[in-house]
Coordinates of C-alpha atoms and ligand atoms in Angstrom, one line a residue:
M854 CA -3.3 8.2 35.5
E855 CA -5.4 10.4 33.2
I856 CA -7.4 9.0 30.5
I857 CA -8.2 11.4 27.7
K858 CA -10.1 10.9 24.5
D859 CA -10.3 14.3 23.1
V860 CA -7.7 16.5 21.6
K861 CA -8.9 19.6 23.3
Q862 CA -8.7 18.1 26.8
L863 CA -5.3 16.7 26.0
R864 CA -3.9 20.0 25.1
S865 CA -5.3 21.9 28.1
Y866 CA -3.9 19.0 30.5
L867 CA -0.5 19.2 28.9
A868 CA -0.4 22.9 28.8
G869 CA 2.6 24.1 31.1
K870 CA 4.0 20.6 31.7
T871 CA 7.7 20.2 31.1
R872 CA 9.3 17.7 29.1
I873 CA 6.6 15.6 27.6
G874 CA 7.4 12.1 26.5
C875 CA 5.2 10.2 23.9
V876 CA 4.8 6.5 23.3
P877 CA 2.6 5.8 20.3
T878 CA 0.9 2.5 20.3
M879 CA -2.0 0.7 18.7
G880 CA -3.0 -0.8 22.1
N881 CA -3.2 -4.5 23.1
I882 CA -0.3 -3.5 25.5
H883 CA 2.3 -6.1 26.2
A884 CA 5.7 -6.0 28.0
G885 CA 7.3 -4.6 24.9
H886 CA 5.1 -1.5 25.0
L887 CA 5.6 -1.2 28.7
S888 CA 9.4 -1.2 28.2
L889 CA 9.0 1.7 26.0
V890 CA 7.0 3.5 28.7
K891 CA 9.4 2.9 31.3
L892 CA 12.3 4.3 29.0
A893 CA 9.9 7.4 28.3
L894 CA 9.5 7.8 32.1
R895 CA 13.2 8.1 32.5
K896 CA 13.7 10.5 29.8
S897 CA 10.8 12.9 30.4
D898 CA 8.4 14.3 33.1
T899 CA 5.0 13.4 31.8
V900 CA 4.5 10.4 29.7
V901 CA 1.8 10.3 27.3
T902 CA 1.0 6.9 25.8
T903 CA -1.4 6.9 22.8
I904 CA -3.6 4.1 21.8
F905 CA -5.2 4.3 18.4
V906 CA -5.6 1.6 15.8
N907 CA -5.0 3.5 12.6
R908 CA -6.9 2.4 9.8
L909 CA -4.8 4.3 7.3
Q910 CA -1.7 2.0 7.9
F911 CA -3.6 -1.2 7.1
N912 CA -3.7 -2.7 3.8
Q913 CA -6.5 -5.1 4.3
N914 CA -9.7 -4.2 6.2
S915 CA -9.6 -7.8 7.6
D916 CA -6.3 -7.2 9.3
F917 CA -7.7 -3.8 10.7
D918 CA -11.0 -5.5 11.9
R919 CA -9.2 -8.3 13.6
Y920 CA -6.5 -6.2 15.4
P921 CA -6.9 -7.0 19.1
R922 CA -8.7 -4.2 21.1
T923 CA -8.2 -4.6 24.8
L924 CA -8.6 -1.1 26.2
N925 CA -9.4 -1.9 29.8
N926 CA -6.5 -4.4 30.4
D927 CA -4.1 -1.7 28.5
L928 CA -5.1 0.8 31.0
K929 CA -4.6 -1.4 34.0
L930 CA -1.1 -2.4 32.6
L931 CA -0.1 1.2 31.9
K932 CA -1.3 2.5 35.3
E933 CA 0.9 -0.4 37.0
V934 CA 4.2 1.0 35.5
G935 CA 3.5 4.7 36.4
N936 CA 2.5 6.0 32.9
N937 CA 0.9 9.3 33.3
V938 CA -1.6 10.0 30.6
V939 CA -3.3 7.6 28.0
F940 CA -4.7 9.5 25.0
C941 CA -7.1 7.1 23.3
P942 CA -9.2 9.0 20.8
D943 CA -11.8 7.3 18.6
E944 CA -11.7 7.5 14.8
R945 CA -14.0 10.6 14.7
E946 CA -11.7 12.6 17.0
M947 CA -8.5 11.6 15.1
Y948 CA -10.2 11.9 11.6
P949 CA -13.1 14.4 12.1
E950 CA -13.1 14.6 8.2
S951 CA -11.7 12.2 5.7
Q952 CA -7.9 12.7 5.6
K953 CA -6.9 14.3 2.3
Y954 CA -3.3 15.5 3.2
F955 CA -0.8 12.7 3.6
I956 CA 3.0 12.4 4.1
D957 CA 4.6 11.0 1.2
P958 CA 7.5 9.2 2.7
P959 CA 10.9 8.7 0.6
K960 CA 12.4 5.7 -1.0
I961 CA 13.3 4.0 2.2
A962 CA 9.7 3.5 2.8
K963 CA 9.0 1.7 -0.6
K964 CA 11.3 -1.4 0.1
L965 CA 11.1 -4.1 2.6
E966 CA 7.7 -3.7 4.4
G967 CA 6.8 -1.1 1.8
R968 CA 7.0 -3.5 -1.0
F969 CA 4.6 -5.9 0.7
R970 CA 2.4 -3.3 2.3
P971 CA 2.0 -0.4 -0.1
D972 CA 1.3 2.8 1.6
H973 CA 1.8 1.4 5.1
F974 CA 4.4 4.0 6.0
R975 CA 2.4 6.8 4.3
G976 CA -0.3 6.0 6.9
V977 CA 2.1 5.6 9.7
C978 CA 4.0 9.0 8.9
T979 CA 0.5 10.8 8.7
I980 CA -0.7 9.6 11.9
V981 CA 2.6 10.0 13.7
L982 CA 2.5 13.8 12.5
K983 CA -1.1 14.2 13.7
L984 CA -0.2 12.7 17.1
F985 CA 3.0 14.8 17.4
N986 CA 0.8 17.9 16.6
M987 CA -1.7 16.9 19.4
V988 CA 0.9 15.9 22.1
S989 CA 3.7 18.2 21.3
P990 CA 6.3 15.9 22.9
D991 CA 9.9 16.8 23.6
V992 CA 10.8 13.1 23.3
A993 CA 9.1 10.1 21.6
V994 CA 10.0 6.4 22.0
F995 CA 9.7 3.8 19.3
G996 CA 10.7 0.1 19.3
K997 CA 13.5 -1.4 17.2
K998 CA 11.1 -4.3 16.8
D999 CA 9.8 -2.0 13.8
Y1000 CA 13.2 -1.1 12.6
Q1001 CA 12.3 0.3 9.2
Q1002 CA 9.5 2.5 11.0
L1003 CA 12.0 3.7 13.4
A1004 CA 14.3 4.8 10.7
I1005 CA 11.5 6.5 8.8
I1006 CA 10.3 8.5 11.8
K1007 CA 13.7 9.8 12.5
G1008 CA 13.9 11.0 8.9
L1009 CA 10.4 12.6 9.3
V1010 CA 11.3 14.4 12.4
R1011 CA 14.7 15.6 11.1
Q1012 CA 13.3 16.8 7.7
F1013 CA 10.4 18.5 9.1
S1014 CA 12.4 20.2 11.7
M1015 CA 10.3 18.8 14.5
P1016 CA 11.9 19.6 18.1
I1017 CA 11.4 16.0 19.1
E1018 CA 14.1 13.5 20.2
I1019 CA 13.3 10.1 18.9
I1020 CA 14.5 7.3 21.4
S1021 CA 14.7 3.8 20.3
G1022 CA 13.8 0.8 22.7
E1023 CA 15.1 -2.7 22.5
T1024 CA 12.9 -5.6 21.5
I1025 CA 11.3 -7.6 24.3
R1026 CA 11.0 -11.2 23.6
E1027 CA 9.6 -14.5 25.2
R1028 CA 12.1 -16.9 26.4
T1029 CA 11.8 -18.8 23.2
G1030 CA 13.2 -15.8 21.3
L1031 CA 9.9 -14.9 19.8
A1032 CA 9.4 -11.0 19.8
L1033 CA 6.3 -9.8 21.6
S1034 CA 3.7 -8.6 19.3
S1035 CA 0.0 -7.9 19.3
R1036 CA -0.4 -10.2 16.4
N1037 CA 0.9 -13.3 18.4
V1038 CA -2.6 -13.8 19.8
H1039 CA -3.6 -15.0 16.3
L1040 CA -1.2 -18.0 16.4
S1041 CA -2.5 -21.3 17.0
S1042 CA -0.7 -23.4 19.6
Q1043 CA 1.1 -25.2 16.8
E1044 CA 2.2 -21.9 15.2
K1045 CA 3.3 -20.4 18.6
I1046 CA 5.9 -23.4 18.7
E1047 CA 7.1 -22.7 15.2
A1048 CA 7.1 -19.0 15.5
P1049 CA 10.5 -18.5 17.3
R1050 CA 12.2 -20.0 14.2
L1051 CA 12.0 -16.5 12.6
Q1052 CA 14.4 -15.1 15.1
G1053 CA 16.2 -18.3 15.2
S1054 CA 17.1 -18.0 11.4
M1055 CA 18.5 -14.4 12.2
R1056 CA 20.6 -15.8 15.1
L1057 CA 22.2 -18.2 12.6
I1058 CA 23.2 -15.3 10.4
Y1059 CA 24.2 -13.3 13.5
D1060 CA 26.6 -16.1 14.4
A1061 CA 27.9 -16.4 11.0
I1062 CA 28.6 -12.6 10.5
K1063 CA 30.2 -12.5 13.9
S1064 CA 32.6 -15.3 12.8
G1065 CA 33.6 -13.2 9.8
D1066 CA 31.3 -14.6 7.1
R1067 CA 30.4 -11.9 4.5
N1068 CA 28.4 -14.2 2.1
F1069 CA 25.4 -12.0 2.7
V1070 CA 23.1 -13.3 -0.1
A1071 CA 24.0 -16.9 0.6
M1072 CA 23.0 -16.4 4.3
E1073 CA 19.7 -14.8 3.3
Y1074 CA 18.9 -17.4 0.9
A1075 CA 19.6 -20.2 3.4
A1076 CA 17.5 -18.4 6.1
G1077 CA 14.4 -18.0 3.8
E1078 CA 14.9 -21.6 2.5
S1079 CA 14.9 -23.0 6.0
L1080 CA 11.7 -21.1 6.9
A1081 CA 10.0 -22.0 3.7
R1082 CA 10.8 -25.7 4.5
H1083 CA 9.1 -25.4 7.9
G1084 CA 5.9 -24.0 6.3
W1085 CA 6.5 -20.2 6.4
I1086 CA 5.5 -18.0 3.5
V1087 CA 8.6 -15.8 3.5
D1088 CA 8.3 -12.1 2.3
Y1089 CA 11.9 -11.3 3.0
V1090 CA 15.0 -12.1 5.2
V1091 CA 17.7 -9.7 4.4
I1092 CA 20.9 -8.2 5.6
R1093 CA 20.9 -4.5 5.4
T1094 CA 23.2 -1.5 6.8
Q1095 CA 21.9 -0.2 10.1
D1096 CA 22.2 3.3 8.5
G1097 CA 19.8 3.7 5.8
L1098 CA 18.9 -0.1 5.4
L1099 CA 20.9 -0.2 2.2
R1100 CA 22.7 -3.5 0.7
P1101 CA 26.0 -3.9 2.5
S1102 CA 29.2 -2.8 0.7
N1103 CA 32.7 -4.1 1.5
K1104 CA 33.4 -1.5 4.0
D1105 CA 30.2 -1.7 6.0
K1106 CA 30.4 -3.3 9.6
K1107 CA 27.1 -2.4 11.2
F1108 CA 24.2 -4.5 9.9
V1109 CA 20.6 -5.4 10.7
I1110 CA 19.0 -8.6 9.7
L1111 CA 15.4 -8.0 8.9
G1112 CA 12.7 -10.5 8.2
A1113 CA 9.0 -10.7 7.5
A1114 CA 7.1 -14.2 7.0
S1115 CA 3.7 -15.6 7.7
L1116 CA 2.6 -18.6 9.6
G1117 CA -1.0 -19.4 8.3
K1118 CA -2.7 -16.1 8.4
T1119 CA -0.3 -14.4 10.8
R1120 CA 2.4 -12.2 9.5
L1121 CA 5.3 -11.6 11.7
I1122 CA 8.2 -9.3 11.5
D1123 CA 11.4 -9.2 13.4
D1124 CA 15.0 -8.0 13.1
L1125 CA 18.5 -8.3 14.8
E1126 CA 21.4 -5.9 14.9
V1127 CA 24.8 -7.3 14.4
E1128 CA 28.4 -5.9 13.9
S1129 CA 30.9 -7.7 11.9
P1130 CA 34.4 -8.3 13.4
Ligands
AMP607 P1 2.3 -1.3 17.9 O1 1.4 -1.1 19.0 O2 2.5 -2.6 17.4 O3 2.2 -0.3 16.9 O4 3.8 -0.8 18.6 C1 3.9 0.4 19.4 C2 5.4 0.6 19.7 O5 5.7 -0.6 20.4 C3 6.3 0.6 18.3 O6 7.3 1.6 18.6 C4 6.7 -0.8 18.3 O7 8.1 -0.9 17.6 C5 7.0 -1.2 19.8 N1 7.0 -2.5 20.1 C6 6.3 -3.4 19.6 N2 6.6 -4.8 19.9 C7 7.6 -4.7 20.7 C8 8.6 -5.4 21.4 N3 8.3 -6.8 21.4 N4 9.6 -4.9 22.2 C9 9.7 -3.5 22.3 N5 9.0 -2.6 21.5 C10 7.9 -3.2 20.7

């Protein structure tokens, strides 16, 4: 496995390679990331996993500072699954001068995560554009775990005519239902026991929709209430259309339940797709 830290070296290594796949990550690699790498390996000839904790997409320095950085273990895990290249630039390589040009994402980026993390998606879109310009991938894989991000990246690639196929990977979970996330390391042992309730509350909505319930606002309210009763600070639990993340109308059938809530200092997000009968 090649480990590359500078862009020039990356470009020369990739020159002439056919069908390049890219998996952008912020490191602290877990089985969720590895499932995306495996998917990329099936869809391309050379897989470049990028590891870069992108300051631009964090709203609070404290969150950026305490983001887990575990490069040596990440490299070991990536090598084990057959990943070909790790691109892990430092901040100076990625931002040799302070970034003054940004992608200004549309309305879809201002709601949900965008409401609670202003400019988050501006930072995400800007770094993804930079990474795509460095890697020039034919395909790139993103997780449904970050559902809104996935939708925004698809729009970015489409509207800027980038010749990149965006593939989505399913969310990998612990047996309890808790979605794997680098932020789970910050949960105390008590919080870890409570954490699966976020997905659990979505499962209840899932079952209700499957059985024909269309009282979406009531379901959202009940889920938020139940989480709050168990000590969560709830940012949102909502039901939106899979396409465009809009409020459902009468004729919609394909939904995604999206939620974000904090336990103590740790903010978790999760989602669940569901189709009504
Ligand atoms: P991150 O390192 O958290 O920025 O995530 C990098 C990529 O991994 C993103 O496309 C995420 O959506 C995806 N990802 C994060 N957690 C999971 C998970 N539990 N299952 C599958 N993909 C995930």
